PDB file of C-alpha atoms and ligand atoms in Angstrom:
ATOM      1  CA  MET F   1      16.665  -4.556   2.860  1.00 47.00           C
ATOM      2  CA  GLU F   2      13.307  -3.001   2.271  1.00 61.00           C
ATOM      3  CA  SER F   3      10.874  -5.352   0.567  1.00 83.00           C
ATOM      4  CA  ALA F   4       8.995  -4.344  -2.539  1.00 96.00           C
ATOM      5  CA  PHE F   5       5.834  -6.247  -3.344  1.00 98.00           C
ATOM      6  CA  ILE F   6       3.396  -6.968  -6.096  1.00 97.00           C
ATOM      7  CA  ALA F   7      -0.046  -8.082  -4.900  1.00 97.00           C
ATOM      8  CA  ASP F   8      -2.382 -10.366  -6.813  1.00 94.00           C
ATOM      9  CA  SER F   9      -5.805  -9.067  -7.802  1.00 94.00           C
ATOM     10  CA  MET F  10      -7.532 -10.730  -4.818  1.00 93.00           C
ATOM     11  CA  LEU F  11      -5.537  -8.577  -2.408  1.00 97.00           C
ATOM     12  CA  GLY F  12      -6.766  -5.068  -3.193  1.00 96.00           C
ATOM     13  CA  ARG F  13      -7.495  -4.039   0.365  1.00 97.00           C
ATOM     14  CA  LEU F  14      -4.234  -5.475   1.637  1.00 98.00           C
ATOM     15  CA  ALA F  15      -2.341  -3.593  -1.094  1.00 98.00           C
ATOM     16  CA  ARG F  16      -4.037  -0.339  -0.091  1.00 97.00           C
ATOM     17  CA  TRP F  17      -3.206  -0.806   3.584  1.00 97.00           C
ATOM     18  CA  LEU F  18       0.383  -1.670   2.790  1.00 98.00           C
ATOM     19  CA  ARG F  19       0.598   1.579   0.816  1.00 97.00           C
ATOM     20  CA  ILE F  20      -0.902   3.426   3.786  1.00 96.00           C
ATOM     21  CA  ILE F  21       2.005   2.239   5.949  1.00 96.00           C
ATOM     22  CA  GLY F  22       4.453   3.247   3.221  1.00 96.00           C
ATOM     23  CA  CYS F  23       5.265  -0.072   1.540  1.00 97.00           C
ATOM     24  CA  ASP F  24       6.120  -0.210  -2.141  1.00 97.00           C
ATOM     25  CA  VAL F  25       3.273  -2.332  -3.587  1.00 98.00           C
ATOM     26  CA  GLU F  26       2.285  -2.743  -7.205  1.00 97.00           C
ATOM     27  CA  TYR F  27      -1.335  -3.729  -7.680  1.00 97.00           C
ATOM     28  CA  PHE F  28      -3.499  -4.342 -10.712  1.00 94.00           C
ATOM     29  CA  ALA F  29      -7.204  -5.099 -10.338  1.00 92.00           C
ATOM     30  CA  ALA F  30      -7.074  -7.268 -13.457  1.00 92.00           C
ATOM     31  CA  ILE F  31      -3.908  -9.105 -14.450  1.00 92.00           C
ATOM     32  CA  GLU F  32      -3.127 -12.602 -15.762  1.00 92.00           C
ATOM     33  CA  ASP F  33      -1.182 -14.932 -13.459  1.00 90.00           C
ATOM     34  CA  GLU F  34       1.504 -15.299 -16.096  1.00 91.00           C
ATOM     35  CA  GLU F  35       2.069 -11.545 -16.278  1.00 94.00           C
ATOM     36  CA  LEU F  36       2.007 -11.216 -12.500  1.00 93.00           C
ATOM     37  CA  VAL F  37       4.841 -13.730 -12.163  1.00 93.00           C
ATOM     38  CA  GLU F  38       6.764 -12.094 -15.017  1.00 93.00           C
ATOM     39  CA  ARG F  39       6.490  -8.658 -13.415  1.00 94.00           C
ATOM     40  CA  ALA F  40       7.652 -10.050 -10.080  1.00 94.00           C
ATOM     41  CA  TRP F  41      10.762 -11.500 -11.743  1.00 92.00           C
ATOM     42  CA  GLU F  42      11.530  -8.435 -13.821  1.00 93.00           C
ATOM     43  CA  SER F  43      11.091  -5.941 -11.000  1.00 93.00           C
ATOM     44  CA  GLY F  44      12.570  -8.052  -8.214  1.00 93.00           C
ATOM     45  CA  ARG F  45       9.321  -7.741  -6.289  1.00 95.00           C
ATOM     46  CA  LEU F  46       7.921 -10.381  -4.000  1.00 96.00           C
ATOM     47  CA  LEU F  47       4.531 -11.631  -5.123  1.00 96.00           C
ATOM     48  CA  LEU F  48       1.872 -11.561  -2.419  1.00 96.00           C
ATOM     49  CA  THR F  49      -0.803 -14.079  -3.302  1.00 95.00           C
ATOM     50  CA  ARG F  50      -3.815 -15.988  -1.994  1.00 94.00           C
ATOM     51  CA  ASP F  51      -3.590 -18.410  -4.905  1.00 91.00           C
ATOM     52  CA  THR F  52      -2.356 -21.852  -3.810  1.00 88.00           C
ATOM     53  CA  LEU F  53      -1.942 -23.005  -7.430  1.00 88.00           C
ATOM     54  CA  LEU F  54       0.158 -19.996  -8.316  1.00 87.00           C
ATOM     55  CA  VAL F  55       2.446 -20.588  -5.343  1.00 85.00           C
ATOM     56  CA  GLN F  56       3.182 -24.094  -6.664  1.00 86.00           C
ATOM     57  CA  ARG F  57       4.295 -22.910 -10.084  1.00 85.00           C
ATOM     58  CA  ARG F  58       7.952 -23.565 -10.649  1.00 83.00           C
ATOM     59  CA  ARG F  59       8.815 -20.018 -11.686  1.00 82.00           C
ATOM     60  CA  ALA F  60       6.750 -18.459  -8.930  1.00 81.00           C
ATOM     61  CA  ARG F  61       7.975 -20.567  -6.042  1.00 80.00           C
ATOM     62  CA  ASP F  62      10.927 -18.430  -4.954  1.00 82.00           C
ATOM     63  CA  ARG F  63       9.189 -15.157  -5.629  1.00 89.00           C
ATOM     64  CA  CYS F  64       5.975 -15.766  -3.682  1.00 92.00           C
ATOM     65  CA  PHE F  65       4.708 -15.050  -0.231  1.00 94.00           C
ATOM     66  CA  PHE F  66       1.502 -16.939   0.528  1.00 95.00           C
ATOM     67  CA  VAL F  67      -1.031 -14.751   2.323  1.00 96.00           C
ATOM     68  CA  ALA F  68      -3.014 -17.017   4.618  1.00 94.00           C
ATOM     69  CA  GLY F  69      -5.967 -14.964   5.869  1.00 92.00           C
ATOM     70  CA  ASP F  70      -9.269 -14.311   4.083  1.00 94.00           C
ATOM     71  CA  HIS F  71      -9.717 -10.939   5.745  1.00 96.00           C
ATOM     72  CA  PHE F  72      -7.484  -7.937   4.992  1.00 97.00           C
ATOM     73  CA  ARG F  73      -6.943  -7.362   8.710  1.00 97.00           C
ATOM     74  CA  ASP F  74      -5.414 -10.819   9.202  1.00 97.00           C
ATOM     75  CA  GLN F  75      -3.468 -10.418   5.973  1.00 98.00           C
ATOM     76  CA  LEU F  76      -1.995  -7.088   7.022  1.00 98.00           C
ATOM     77  CA  ARG F  77      -0.996  -8.455  10.408  1.00 97.00           C
ATOM     78  CA  GLN F  78       0.677 -11.450   8.745  1.00 97.00           C
ATOM     79  CA  VAL F  79       2.717  -9.342   6.286  1.00 97.00           C
ATOM     80  CA  VAL F  80       3.734  -6.731   8.884  1.00 97.00           C
ATOM     81  CA  GLU F  81       4.959  -9.488  11.215  1.00 96.00           C
ATOM     82  CA  ALA F  82       6.652 -11.609   8.536  1.00 96.00           C
ATOM     83  CA  PHE F  83       8.674  -8.681   7.173  1.00 95.00           C
ATOM     84  CA  ALA F  84       9.136  -6.876  10.496  1.00 95.00           C
ATOM     85  CA  ILE F  85       7.658  -3.679   9.067  1.00 95.00           C
ATOM     86  CA  ASP F  86       7.444  -0.639  11.340  1.00 95.00           C
ATOM     87  CA  PRO F  87       3.876   0.491  10.534  1.00 95.00           C
ATOM     88  CA  PHE F  88       4.384   4.112  11.525  1.00 95.00           C
ATOM     89  CA  ALA F  89       7.899   4.795  10.233  1.00 95.00           C
ATOM     90  CA  ARG F  90       6.651   5.771   6.770  1.00 94.00           C
ATOM     91  CA  PHE F  91       2.950   6.215   7.417  1.00 94.00           C
ATOM     92  CA  LEU F  92       1.213   7.976   4.488  1.00 93.00           C
ATOM     93  CA  THR F  93       4.359   8.742   2.525  1.00 95.00           C
ATOM     94  CA  ARG F  94       3.116   6.995  -0.622  1.00 96.00           C
ATOM     95  CA  CYS F  95       0.242   7.678  -3.019  1.00 96.00           C
ATOM     96  CA  LEU F  96      -2.615   5.288  -2.241  1.00 95.00           C
ATOM     97  CA  GLU F  97      -3.802   5.381  -5.832  1.00 95.00           C
ATOM     98  CA  CYS F  98      -0.608   4.821  -7.789  1.00 96.00           C
ATOM     99  CA  ASN F  99       2.101   3.836  -5.252  1.00 97.00           C
ATOM    100  CA  THR F 100       4.428   6.799  -6.013  1.00 97.00           C
ATOM    101  CA  LEU F 101       6.350   8.474  -3.168  1.00 97.00           C
ATOM    102  CA  LEU F 102       4.685  11.739  -2.165  1.00 96.00           C
ATOM    103  CA  GLN F 103       6.486  15.074  -2.155  1.00 95.00           C
ATOM    104  CA  GLU F 104       6.066  18.039   0.154  1.00 91.00           C
ATOM    105  CA  PHE F 105       3.843  20.599  -1.469  1.00 88.00           C
ATOM    106  CA  GLU F 106       3.997  24.373  -0.902  1.00 89.00           C
ATOM    107  CA  ARG F 107       0.986  25.413   1.123  1.00 90.00           C
ATOM    108  CA  GLU F 108       0.332  28.415  -1.164  1.00 90.00           C
ATOM    109  CA  GLY F 109       0.173  26.127  -4.162  1.00 88.00           C
ATOM    110  CA  ALA F 110      -2.521  24.001  -2.551  1.00 90.00           C
ATOM    111  CA  GLU F 111      -5.021  26.827  -2.143  1.00 91.00           C
ATOM    112  CA  ALA F 112      -6.540  26.462  -5.586  1.00 91.00           C
ATOM    113  CA  MET F 113      -6.531  22.664  -5.426  1.00 90.00           C
ATOM    114  CA  VAL F 114      -8.238  21.721  -2.165  1.00 92.00           C
ATOM    115  CA  PRO F 115     -11.587  22.684  -0.581  1.00 93.00           C
ATOM    116  CA  PRO F 116     -11.435  26.076   1.248  1.00 94.00           C
ATOM    117  CA  HIS F 117     -12.076  24.594   4.726  1.00 93.00           C
ATOM    118  CA  VAL F 118      -9.200  22.156   4.188  1.00 92.00           C
ATOM    119  CA  PHE F 119      -6.847  24.939   3.155  1.00 93.00           C
ATOM    120  CA  ALA F 120      -7.916  27.046   6.128  1.00 93.00           C
ATOM    121  CA  THR F 121      -7.364  24.283   8.693  1.00 92.00           C
ATOM    122  CA  GLN F 122      -4.357  22.354   7.350  1.00 92.00           C
ATOM    123  CA  GLN F 123      -0.715  23.402   7.378  1.00 90.00           C
ATOM    124  CA  GLN F 124       0.983  20.549   5.565  1.00 90.00           C
ATOM    125  CA  PHE F 125       0.243  19.232   2.124  1.00 93.00           C
ATOM    126  CA  ARG F 126       1.839  16.482   0.084  1.00 94.00           C
ATOM    127  CA  ALA F 127       1.344  15.803  -3.589  1.00 94.00           C
ATOM    128  CA  CYS F 128       1.810  12.780  -5.811  1.00 96.00           C
ATOM    129  CA  PRO F 129       4.184  13.737  -8.636  1.00 96.00           C
ATOM    130  CA  ALA F 130       2.727  10.997 -10.843  1.00 97.00           C
ATOM    131  CA  CYS F 131      -1.064  11.369 -10.598  1.00 96.00           C
ATOM    132  CA  GLY F 132      -1.312  14.827  -9.015  1.00 93.00           C
ATOM    133  CA  ARG F 133      -3.412  13.773  -6.048  1.00 93.00           C
ATOM    134  CA  ILE F 134      -2.993  15.988  -2.980  1.00 93.00           C
ATOM    135  CA  TYR F 135      -2.864  14.660   0.583  1.00 93.00           C
ATOM    136  CA  TRP F 136      -3.216  16.410   3.900  1.00 91.00           C
ATOM    137  CA  GLY F 137      -3.657  15.489   7.568  1.00 86.00           C
ATOM    138  CA  GLY F 138      -6.911  15.827   9.463  1.00 81.00           C
ATOM    139  CA  THR F 139      -9.567  13.456  10.693  1.00 79.00           C
ATOM    140  CA  HIS F 140      -9.198  10.951   7.848  1.00 84.00           C
ATOM    141  CA  ARG F 141      -5.556  10.408   8.787  1.00 88.00           C
ATOM    142  CA  GLU F 142      -6.411  10.094  12.470  1.00 90.00           C
ATOM    143  CA  ARG F 143      -9.065   7.483  11.677  1.00 92.00           C
ATOM    144  CA  MET F 144      -6.537   5.476   9.700  1.00 93.00           C
ATOM    145  CA  VAL F 145      -4.049   5.598  12.585  1.00 95.00           C
ATOM    146  CA  GLU F 146      -6.724   4.351  14.982  1.00 96.00           C
ATOM    147  CA  GLU F 147      -7.819   1.539  12.659  1.00 96.00           C
ATOM    148  CA  LEU F 148      -4.219   0.504  12.064  1.00 96.00           C
ATOM    149  CA  LYS F 149      -3.529   0.290  15.799  1.00 97.00           C
ATOM    150  CA  GLU F 150      -6.659  -1.785  16.247  1.00 97.00           C
ATOM    151  CA  ILE F 151      -5.760  -4.163  13.387  1.00 96.00           C
ATOM    152  CA  LEU F 152      -2.243  -4.691  14.649  1.00 95.00           C
ATOM    153  CA  GLY F 153      -3.292  -4.900  18.290  1.00 93.00           C
ATOM    154  CA  LEU F 154      -1.109  -1.986  19.368  1.00 89.00           C
TER     155      LEU F 154
HETATM  156 ZN1   ZN S   1      -0.464   9.074  -7.337  1.00 76.94          ZN
END
């Protein structure tokens, strides 16, 4: 089964990279430990945390995955390996800002919403139905692919 996660506030960069590879990750920059654990229980999400005290809490114990590394690169490698995630199977299918699944977006509809040079050079657009952000391919995407390969040693 596909894992859904909720990341503690220390894991912002990890949460973003997990969204880049298409994982379902809730993240709040500011949230109380108590609420974090509650949300994990209510939503059936696994709590990714760097907090050794939180891991030891009775209610959190079965819902936690302890992230060992200090650096997001080590953290990403650890999570990808632990959950056997294929990093390219769902690459950039999720909104990096709000975690919603992206939808294909008619190219004509994008014209008024993206810079002219982007519209002229890109064929495929995706939009976030929740926050309205528009995504397209291009050099940014290629850079992310390269960095991901480097992080994961592929
Ligand atoms: Zn969004």
